[in-house]
mmCIF file of C-alpha atoms and ligand atoms in Angstrom:
data_model
loop_
_atom_site.group_PDB
_atom_site.id
_atom_site.type_symbol
_atom_site.label_atom_id
_atom_site.label_comp_id
_atom_site.label_asym_id
_atom_site.label_seq_id
_atom_site.Cartn_x
_atom_site.Cartn_y
_atom_site.Cartn_z
ATOM 1 C CA PRO E 1 -22.107 -9.133 7.769
ATOM 2 C CA SER E 2 -22.205 -6.899 11.594
ATOM 3 C CA VAL E 3 -19.385 -3.701 11.625
ATOM 4 C CA SER E 4 -17.919 -2.589 15.532
ATOM 5 C CA VAL E 5 -16.815 1.475 15.496
ATOM 6 C CA GLN E 6 -14.611 1.292 18.159
ATOM 7 C CA ASP E 7 -12.495 3.469 19.697
ATOM 8 C CA GLY E 8 -11.075 4.877 16.091
ATOM 9 C CA ILE E 9 -11.293 1.134 15.395
ATOM 10 C CA ILE E 10 -13.660 -0.112 13.215
ATOM 11 C CA GLU E 11 -13.676 -4.117 12.411
ATOM 12 C CA ALA E 12 -15.320 -5.938 9.614
ATOM 13 C CA SER E 13 -16.784 -9.531 9.028
ATOM 14 C CA LEU E 14 -19.171 -11.618 7.296
ATOM 15 C CA PRO E 15 -21.204 -15.247 7.897
ATOM 16 C CA SER E 16 -18.542 -17.033 7.020
ATOM 17 C CA GLY E 17 -15.625 -15.598 8.861
ATOM 18 C CA GLU E 18 -13.763 -13.612 7.376
ATOM 19 C CA SER E 19 -13.443 -10.139 8.675
ATOM 20 C CA VAL E 20 -10.874 -7.274 8.483
ATOM 21 C CA THR E 21 -9.832 -4.208 10.935
ATOM 22 C CA VAL E 22 -8.839 -0.217 9.765
ATOM 23 C CA TYR E 23 -7.906 2.156 12.039
ATOM 24 C CA LEU E 24 -8.989 5.540 11.341
ATOM 25 C CA TYR E 25 -5.397 6.659 11.725
ATOM 26 C CA GLY E 26 -4.109 5.776 8.653
ATOM 27 C CA ALA E 27 -7.487 3.882 7.777
ATOM 28 C CA THR E 28 -5.164 1.763 7.698
ATOM 29 C CA VAL E 29 -6.210 -1.950 7.669
ATOM 30 C CA THR E 30 -4.379 -3.938 10.136
ATOM 31 C CA SER E 31 -5.880 -7.414 9.270
ATOM 32 C CA TRP E 32 -7.599 -9.236 7.527
ATOM 33 C CA LYS E 33 -8.783 -12.876 8.450
ATOM 34 C CA SER E 34 -9.990 -15.723 5.841
ATOM 35 C CA ASN E 35 -9.863 -19.159 6.192
ATOM 36 C CA GLY E 36 -9.771 -18.437 10.012
ATOM 37 C CA GLN E 37 -5.700 -16.990 9.815
ATOM 38 C CA GLU E 38 -4.590 -13.380 9.318
ATOM 39 C CA GLN E 39 -3.208 -12.605 5.913
ATOM 40 C CA LEU E 40 -0.963 -9.480 6.627
ATOM 41 C CA PHE E 41 1.978 -8.861 7.981
ATOM 42 C CA MET E 42 1.607 -6.755 11.185
ATOM 43 C CA SER E 43 5.324 -5.749 12.984
ATOM 44 C CA LYS E 44 4.843 -6.423 16.458
ATOM 45 C CA THR E 45 6.698 -3.219 17.494
ATOM 46 C CA ALA E 46 3.867 -1.141 15.624
ATOM 47 C CA HIS E 47 3.300 2.259 16.852
ATOM 48 C CA LEU E 48 -1.174 1.962 16.786
ATOM 49 C CA ASP E 49 -1.075 4.785 18.896
ATOM 50 C CA GLY E 50 -1.147 7.378 16.063
ATOM 51 C CA SER E 51 2.593 8.963 17.315
ATOM 52 C CA LYS E 52 4.070 7.562 13.880
ATOM 53 C CA PRO E 53 2.676 5.271 10.478
ATOM 54 C CA ILE E 54 1.205 1.357 11.303
ATOM 55 C CA ARG E 55 4.578 -0.857 10.962
ATOM 56 C CA GLY E 56 2.111 -3.490 8.747
ATOM 57 C CA GLY E 57 -1.105 -3.805 7.149
ATOM 58 C CA ILE E 58 -1.927 -1.795 4.451
ATOM 59 C CA PRO E 59 -0.853 2.019 5.128
ATOM 60 C CA LEU E 60 -1.719 3.933 2.503
ATOM 61 C CA VAL E 61 0.964 6.545 0.610
ATOM 62 C CA PHE E 62 -0.352 9.630 -1.189
ATOM 63 C CA PRO E 63 0.203 12.072 -2.173
ATOM 64 C CA THR E 64 3.616 10.904 -2.451
ATOM 65 C CA ASP E 65 5.354 7.744 -2.333
ATOM 66 C CA ALA E 66 9.032 9.250 -2.512
ATOM 67 C CA ASN E 67 11.453 11.196 0.232
ATOM 68 C CA PRO E 68 12.708 14.322 -0.948
ATOM 69 C CA LYS E 69 14.999 13.895 2.277
ATOM 70 C CA LEU E 70 16.886 11.235 1.069
ATOM 71 C CA CYS E 71 16.854 12.753 -2.706
ATOM 72 C CA ILE E 72 14.953 9.724 -3.970
ATOM 73 C CA TRP E 73 13.249 11.577 -6.777
ATOM 74 C CA GLN E 74 15.689 10.328 -9.179
ATOM 75 C CA VAL E 75 13.621 7.679 -9.020
ATOM 76 C CA PHE E 76 11.389 8.997 -10.027
ATOM 77 C CA GLY E 77 12.297 11.160 -12.388
ATOM 78 C CA PRO E 78 12.736 15.366 -10.923
ATOM 79 C CA PRO E 79 9.391 16.451 -9.278
ATOM 80 C CA PRO E 80 7.752 19.359 -11.250
ATOM 81 C CA LYS E 81 9.512 22.738 -10.152
ATOM 82 C CA ASN E 82 8.616 24.052 -6.860
ATOM 83 C CA HIS E 83 6.737 20.498 -5.792
ATOM 84 C CA ALA E 84 4.534 20.969 -3.882
ATOM 85 C CA THR E 85 5.270 17.335 -1.452
ATOM 86 C CA SER E 86 8.541 18.287 -1.180
ATOM 87 C CA SER E 87 8.160 18.827 2.217
ATOM 88 C CA LEU E 88 6.162 16.270 2.791
ATOM 89 C CA PRO E 89 7.183 13.372 5.021
ATOM 90 C CA GLN E 90 8.030 9.946 3.405
ATOM 91 C CA HIS E 91 4.948 8.653 1.824
ATOM 92 C CA GLY E 92 3.043 11.577 2.514
ATOM 93 C CA PHE E 93 0.785 12.511 5.203
ATOM 94 C CA ALA E 94 -2.395 9.556 4.352
ATOM 95 C CA ARG E 95 -0.626 7.297 6.763
ATOM 96 C CA ASN E 96 -0.653 9.274 9.812
ATOM 97 C CA SER E 97 -3.578 11.659 9.356
ATOM 98 C CA THR E 98 -6.542 10.254 10.406
ATOM 99 C CA TRP E 99 -9.610 10.188 9.088
ATOM 100 C CA GLU E 100 -12.881 9.582 9.120
ATOM 101 C CA PHE E 101 -15.807 7.175 9.190
ATOM 102 C CA LEU E 102 -17.665 7.349 6.336
ATOM 103 C CA GLY E 103 -20.140 4.581 6.951
ATOM 104 C CA LYS E 104 -20.975 1.006 5.539
ATOM 105 C CA SER E 105 -23.170 -1.087 2.795
ATOM 106 C CA SER E 106 -23.469 -4.513 1.859
ATOM 107 C CA SER E 107 -23.950 -6.297 -1.032
ATOM 108 C CA GLU E 108 -24.491 -9.056 -3.012
ATOM 109 C CA ALA E 109 -21.525 -10.010 -4.000
ATOM 110 C CA GLY E 110 -22.735 -12.909 -6.951
ATOM 111 C CA LYS E 111 -23.258 -16.490 -5.830
ATOM 112 C CA GLY E 112 -24.689 -16.104 -2.598
ATOM 113 C CA ASP E 113 -21.962 -14.939 -1.258
ATOM 114 C CA VAL E 114 -22.084 -11.004 0.390
ATOM 115 C CA ALA E 115 -19.892 -8.046 0.436
ATOM 116 C CA VAL E 116 -19.291 -5.608 3.424
ATOM 117 C CA LYS E 117 -17.570 -2.011 1.704
ATOM 118 C CA LEU E 118 -15.971 0.006 4.500
ATOM 119 C CA ASP E 119 -15.553 3.914 3.100
ATOM 120 C CA PHE E 120 -13.526 6.479 4.748
ATOM 121 C CA GLY E 121 -12.514 9.723 4.183
ATOM 122 C CA LEU E 122 -9.965 13.194 4.358
ATOM 123 C CA SER E 123 -9.787 16.035 3.451
ATOM 124 C CA HIS E 124 -7.421 19.229 2.945
ATOM 125 C CA ALA E 125 -9.238 20.741 6.312
ATOM 126 C CA MET E 126 -8.662 18.024 8.107
ATOM 127 C CA LEU E 127 -5.030 18.011 7.421
ATOM 128 C CA SER E 128 -2.521 19.236 10.406
ATOM 129 C CA GLU E 129 -2.001 23.204 10.313
ATOM 130 C CA GLU E 130 2.392 21.247 9.455
ATOM 131 C CA PHE E 131 0.370 19.029 6.456
ATOM 132 C CA ARG E 132 -1.576 21.430 4.877
ATOM 133 C CA LYS E 133 1.115 24.363 5.119
ATOM 134 C CA ALA E 134 3.426 21.645 2.520
ATOM 135 C CA TRP E 135 0.274 20.774 0.636
ATOM 136 C CA PRO E 136 -2.089 23.351 -0.074
ATOM 137 C CA HIS E 137 -4.034 21.400 -2.690
ATOM 138 C CA GLU E 138 -7.967 21.373 -1.996
ATOM 139 C CA PHE E 139 -8.688 17.768 -2.050
ATOM 140 C CA GLY E 140 -11.221 14.970 -1.005
ATOM 141 C CA LEU E 141 -10.318 11.620 -0.446
ATOM 142 C CA VAL E 142 -12.711 7.929 -0.082
ATOM 143 C CA TYR E 143 -10.817 4.696 -0.031
ATOM 144 C CA SER E 144 -12.880 2.085 0.242
ATOM 145 C CA VAL E 145 -12.548 -1.273 2.074
ATOM 146 C CA THR E 146 -14.007 -4.838 0.256
ATOM 147 C CA LEU E 147 -14.363 -7.610 1.890
ATOM 148 C CA THR E 148 -15.888 -10.245 -0.090
ATOM 149 C CA LYS E 149 -15.390 -14.424 1.293
ATOM 150 C CA ASP E 150 -12.632 -14.837 -1.090
ATOM 151 C CA ALA E 151 -10.926 -11.407 -1.443
ATOM 152 C CA LEU E 152 -10.052 -7.983 -0.314
ATOM 153 C CA ARG E 153 -10.068 -4.491 -2.056
ATOM 154 C CA THR E 154 -8.633 -1.544 -1.610
ATOM 155 C CA SER E 155 -9.798 1.151 -3.571
ATOM 156 C CA LEU E 156 -8.769 5.382 -3.382
ATOM 157 C CA GLN E 157 -10.390 8.496 -4.518
ATOM 158 C CA VAL E 158 -9.290 11.417 -5.098
ATOM 159 C CA THR E 159 -11.173 15.151 -6.096
ATOM 160 C CA ASN E 160 -9.794 18.211 -7.033
ATOM 161 C CA GLU E 161 -11.568 20.209 -5.050
ATOM 162 C CA GLY E 162 -9.435 23.489 -5.795
ATOM 163 C CA LYS E 163 -8.969 25.299 -8.435
ATOM 164 C CA GLU E 164 -5.459 24.974 -9.999
ATOM 165 C CA ASN E 165 -4.173 21.596 -11.515
ATOM 166 C CA PHE E 166 -1.853 19.565 -8.857
ATOM 167 C CA GLU E 167 0.245 16.159 -9.126
ATOM 168 C CA PHE E 168 0.052 12.937 -6.786
ATOM 169 C CA GLN E 169 1.657 9.703 -6.367
ATOM 170 C CA VAL E 170 -0.463 7.109 -4.581
ATOM 171 C CA LEU E 171 0.678 3.361 -2.955
ATOM 172 C CA MET E 172 -1.025 0.339 -1.128
ATOM 173 C CA HIS E 173 2.160 -0.532 1.495
ATOM 174 C CA THR E 174 0.728 -4.196 1.907
ATOM 175 C CA TYR E 175 2.014 -5.513 3.705
ATOM 176 C CA LEU E 176 1.699 -9.626 3.384
ATOM 177 C CA ALA E 177 2.188 -12.528 5.579
ATOM 178 C CA VAL E 178 4.057 -15.552 4.404
ATOM 179 C CA GLU E 179 5.885 -18.891 6.410
ATOM 180 C CA ASP E 180 9.141 -17.967 4.975
ATOM 181 C CA ILE E 181 10.382 -15.452 2.773
ATOM 182 C CA ALA E 182 12.228 -18.345 1.253
ATOM 183 C CA ASN E 183 10.309 -20.303 0.045
ATOM 184 C CA VAL E 184 7.739 -17.529 -1.373
ATOM 185 C CA ARG E 185 7.939 -16.980 -5.405
ATOM 186 C CA VAL E 186 7.050 -13.105 -7.274
ATOM 187 C CA LYS E 187 5.534 -14.723 -10.374
ATOM 188 C CA ASN E 188 4.190 -12.307 -13.578
ATOM 189 C CA LEU E 189 7.300 -9.289 -13.142
ATOM 190 C CA GLU E 190 9.117 -11.126 -15.758
ATOM 191 C CA SER E 191 10.485 -8.768 -19.432
ATOM 192 C CA LYS E 192 8.922 -5.782 -17.002
ATOM 193 C CA THR E 193 11.153 -3.662 -16.382
ATOM 194 C CA TYR E 194 11.776 -2.377 -12.844
ATOM 195 C CA ILE E 195 13.588 0.373 -10.573
ATOM 196 C CA ASP E 196 15.993 -1.639 -8.039
ATOM 197 C CA LYS E 197 16.178 0.922 -5.001
ATOM 198 C CA VAL E 198 18.670 -1.269 -3.565
ATOM 199 C CA ARG E 199 21.411 -0.555 -6.112
ATOM 200 C CA ASN E 200 21.294 2.677 -7.494
ATOM 201 C CA ALA E 201 18.105 3.284 -8.874
ATOM 202 C CA SER E 202 18.922 1.379 -12.287
ATOM 203 C CA THR E 203 17.101 0.333 -14.557
ATOM 204 C CA HIS E 204 16.942 -3.073 -15.017
ATOM 205 C CA THR E 205 14.522 -6.053 -16.726
ATOM 206 C CA GLU E 206 13.128 -8.913 -15.244
ATOM 207 C CA SER E 207 14.710 -12.152 -15.133
ATOM 208 C CA SER E 208 12.661 -14.535 -13.759
ATOM 209 C CA PRO E 209 9.637 -15.892 -13.877
ATOM 210 C CA ALA E 210 9.672 -16.620 -9.872
ATOM 211 C CA LEU E 211 11.085 -13.898 -8.950
ATOM 212 C CA ALA E 212 13.029 -15.040 -5.168
ATOM 213 C CA ILE E 213 13.777 -12.760 -2.027
ATOM 214 C CA THR E 214 16.903 -13.492 -1.255
ATOM 215 C CA GLU E 215 18.861 -10.605 0.005
ATOM 216 C CA GLU E 216 17.035 -6.628 0.490
ATOM 217 C CA THR E 217 14.376 -5.629 -1.534
ATOM 218 C CA ASP E 218 13.475 -3.071 -3.099
ATOM 219 C CA ARG E 219 12.085 -2.630 -6.849
ATOM 220 C CA VAL E 220 9.514 -0.411 -8.782
ATOM 221 C CA TYR E 221 8.375 -2.255 -11.287
ATOM 222 C CA GLN E 222 6.674 -0.092 -14.077
ATOM 223 C CA GLY E 223 4.239 -0.427 -16.028
ATOM 224 C CA LEU E 224 2.376 -3.696 -15.991
ATOM 225 C CA ASP E 225 -1.358 -4.591 -17.446
ATOM 226 C CA PRO E 226 -3.407 -3.744 -13.911
ATOM 227 C CA ALA E 227 -5.383 -7.200 -14.715
ATOM 228 C CA THR E 228 -2.773 -9.225 -15.161
ATOM 229 C CA PRO E 229 -2.928 -10.568 -12.177
ATOM 230 C CA ILE E 230 0.792 -10.899 -9.473
ATOM 231 C CA VAL E 231 0.820 -14.402 -7.687
ATOM 232 C CA VAL E 232 3.112 -14.283 -4.844
ATOM 233 C CA SER E 233 3.492 -18.149 -4.361
ATOM 234 C CA SER E 234 4.776 -21.498 -2.499
ATOM 235 C CA ALA E 235 7.965 -23.002 -4.399
ATOM 236 C CA SER E 236 7.815 -26.263 -2.094
ATOM 237 C CA ASP E 237 4.556 -27.199 -3.596
ATOM 238 C CA ASP E 238 3.732 -24.510 -6.379
ATOM 239 C CA GLN E 239 0.383 -22.917 -5.035
ATOM 240 C CA PRO E 240 -0.610 -19.598 -5.259
ATOM 241 C CA LEU E 241 -0.478 -18.099 -1.659
ATOM 242 C CA PHE E 242 -1.891 -14.442 -2.875
ATOM 243 C CA SER E 243 -3.026 -13.392 -5.771
ATOM 244 C CA ILE E 244 -3.396 -9.796 -6.716
ATOM 245 C CA THR E 245 -5.011 -7.465 -9.957
ATOM 246 C CA ARG E 246 -4.995 -3.736 -9.806
ATOM 247 C CA GLU E 247 -7.382 -1.077 -11.402
ATOM 248 C CA ALA E 248 -5.640 2.127 -12.901
ATOM 249 C CA LEU E 249 -2.616 1.314 -10.426
ATOM 250 C CA THR E 250 0.210 0.313 -13.468
ATOM 251 C CA ASP E 251 3.114 0.587 -10.992
ATOM 252 C CA VAL E 252 3.750 -3.056 -8.350
ATOM 253 C CA VAL E 253 6.941 -2.140 -6.220
ATOM 254 C CA VAL E 254 8.431 -4.761 -4.064
ATOM 255 C CA TRP E 255 9.975 -4.498 -0.587
ATOM 256 C CA ASN E 256 11.789 -6.973 2.078
ATOM 257 C CA PRO E 257 13.836 -4.590 4.527
ATOM 258 C CA TRP E 258 16.222 -8.453 4.452
ATOM 259 C CA ILE E 259 18.559 -8.876 8.117
ATOM 260 C CA GLU E 260 19.845 -5.047 8.389
ATOM 261 C CA LYS E 261 17.337 -2.892 7.332
ATOM 262 C CA ALA E 262 15.032 -5.060 9.659
ATOM 263 C CA LYS E 263 17.179 -4.597 12.973
ATOM 264 C CA GLY E 264 17.695 -0.083 11.194
ATOM 265 C CA LEU E 265 13.939 -0.020 11.530
ATOM 266 C CA SER E 266 13.077 -0.090 15.602
ATOM 267 C CA ASP E 267 9.479 0.087 14.444
ATOM 268 C CA PHE E 268 9.943 -3.237 12.331
ATOM 269 C CA GLY E 269 9.872 -6.108 14.847
ATOM 270 C CA PRO E 270 11.132 -9.009 15.961
ATOM 271 C CA ASP E 271 14.453 -8.269 13.994
ATOM 272 C CA GLU E 272 13.904 -11.910 12.443
ATOM 273 C CA ALA E 273 9.926 -10.571 11.210
ATOM 274 C CA TYR E 274 11.631 -10.619 7.649
ATOM 275 C CA LYS E 275 11.295 -14.106 6.386
ATOM 276 C CA ASN E 276 7.330 -13.899 7.796
ATOM 277 C CA MET E 277 6.376 -11.015 5.369
ATOM 278 C CA ILE E 278 6.802 -9.476 1.149
ATOM 279 C CA CYS E 279 5.503 -5.830 0.759
ATOM 280 C CA VAL E 280 3.197 -6.070 -2.381
ATOM 281 C CA GLU E 281 2.500 -2.848 -3.438
ATOM 282 C CA ALA E 282 -0.083 -1.517 -5.803
ATOM 283 C CA GLY E 283 0.968 2.074 -7.065
ATOM 284 C CA SER E 284 0.973 4.778 -9.707
ATOM 285 C CA VAL E 285 4.317 5.460 -8.338
ATOM 286 C CA SER E 286 6.404 6.060 -11.647
ATOM 287 C CA ALA E 287 4.974 9.355 -12.540
ATOM 288 C CA TRP E 288 2.974 11.835 -11.190
ATOM 289 C CA GLN E 289 -0.935 12.187 -11.286
ATOM 290 C CA THR E 290 -1.983 14.876 -12.828
ATOM 291 C CA LEU E 291 -5.824 16.095 -11.359
ATOM 292 C CA GLU E 292 -7.659 18.830 -13.131
ATOM 293 C CA ALA E 293 -9.774 20.810 -10.480
ATOM 294 C CA GLY E 294 -12.740 19.592 -10.199
ATOM 295 C CA ASP E 295 -11.551 16.230 -11.677
ATOM 296 C CA SER E 296 -11.198 12.865 -10.009
ATOM 297 C CA TRP E 297 -9.573 9.471 -10.331
ATOM 298 C CA GLU E 298 -9.862 6.177 -9.011
ATOM 299 C CA GLY E 299 -7.646 3.526 -8.294
ATOM 300 C CA GLY E 300 -7.479 0.185 -7.165
ATOM 301 C CA GLN E 301 -6.198 -3.396 -5.789
ATOM 302 C CA SER E 302 -8.033 -6.022 -5.229
ATOM 303 C CA ILE E 303 -6.018 -9.366 -3.029
ATOM 304 C CA LYS E 304 -7.752 -12.553 -3.072
ATOM 305 C CA SER E 305 -5.881 -14.594 -0.361
ATOM 306 C CA ARG E 306 -5.203 -19.362 -0.275
ATOM 307 C CA LEU E 307 -6.415 -19.236 -2.794
HETATM 308 O O1 TA6 R 1 7.599 0.860 -0.484
HETATM 309 C C1 TA6 R 1 9.263 0.460 -0.414
HETATM 310 C C2 TA6 R 1 9.835 1.794 0.573
HETATM 311 O O2 TA6 R 1 9.704 3.035 0.366
HETATM 312 C C3 TA6 R 1 11.220 1.362 0.592
HETATM 313 O O3 TA6 R 1 11.929 1.567 0.141
HETATM 314 C C4 TA6 R 1 11.500 1.633 2.409
HETATM 315 O O4 TA6 R 1 11.541 2.727 2.720
HETATM 316 C C5 TA6 R 1 9.938 1.457 3.216
HETATM 317 O O5 TA6 R 1 9.140 1.757 1.725
HETATM 318 C C6 TA6 R 1 9.585 1.939 4.380
HETATM 319 O O6 TA6 R 1 9.112 3.594 4.012
HETATM 320 P P1 TA6 R 1 8.177 3.205 5.505
HETATM 321 O O7 TA6 R 1 8.217 5.000 5.307
HETATM 322 O O8 TA6 R 1 7.017 2.789 5.898
HETATM 323 O O9 TA6 R 1 9.910 3.081 6.517
#
C-alpha cells in the first residue's frame, strides 16, 4: 500500500487500485474509490478549507448528534441536567476540529489481500478555546480508517482521560453515492422502530422490507443488531450497492434532504444532487453513552460496496 501526506490531506491506496482520502480537518473521509468508482458523495459546493464541516464523505459526529439550538432534544430524550453539549454546534466539534495523523499500518487481510489502516487523533487540548469551554471533559479520540479490497472500515475509540464520567453520542454521517435515488431501496429496516425527524420526531415502526426514498427523509432507526447488514440496493435489478455492518453502534440514521432542503443548504450543490446521495449513518444517538473516568469505548462500521 502507498500513503501520502500533503497539506493536511492523507491518501492511501492498495496495489489492487482501491484508495481512500482523509482530511485532517474533521478526520473527514472525503473519497473512497473501489472498482475505479467513487463510492462516497461529495457536494460540489462543500467547504474543503476548514471554514465549515465538509458536506459529504464521512463527517464524524461527536460528542452529540442533537442540535440544542433547534431544541431537538425531544428526539433523543432530554439531556442529563445542564448537559455539557448544550452549547456545542450541531453535531458537536469532532468534524470541525483539526485532528492529527497518528500514522499508518498495513496488514494481511486474508486471501492474500492487504489492508491499510490510517489512525487519527484528537484530544481536549487540541480543541479551540470555544469548544474546550463548551465541553470541559478531558478525552482522547483515536479514529481508524481501514481500506481493504472490498470494504472501508471506520472506527472510533473514545477514552475518558478526566476524573469524572461524561456522556456522549457518536454518529458516522456517511454520504453514499448513488446514481439515482429513485432507484435506491434500503433493506433490513423492516419492523424496526424509528424516530421520524420530518414528522415532529414521532415514533414509528418500519413496515417496508425495502424502503424507498420519495421525499425528505430523516429517520433514526433504533436498537438494530449491528451484525445485521443494512443493504442499500438497486430497485431495478435488486443488486446490492452497499452493505453496512456495525460494531457497538445500534442506531442507523437514514437521511436525504430532498428538493427543498437541498436548495436550502448553501454547501449542498448542485440542488439536484439530492438524487445522487443517501446518508446511511451508523451511530449511537438515541441514548447517551456514559464513559467512566479512565474508561474507553470503541465502535465502528464496515461498508462493502458494489458486492
Ligand atoms: O443525520 C441527519 C441530520 O442530522 C439531519 O437532521 C440534517 O441536519 C443532516 O444531518 C445534516 O446536518 P448538518 O449539520 O451536516 O447540516
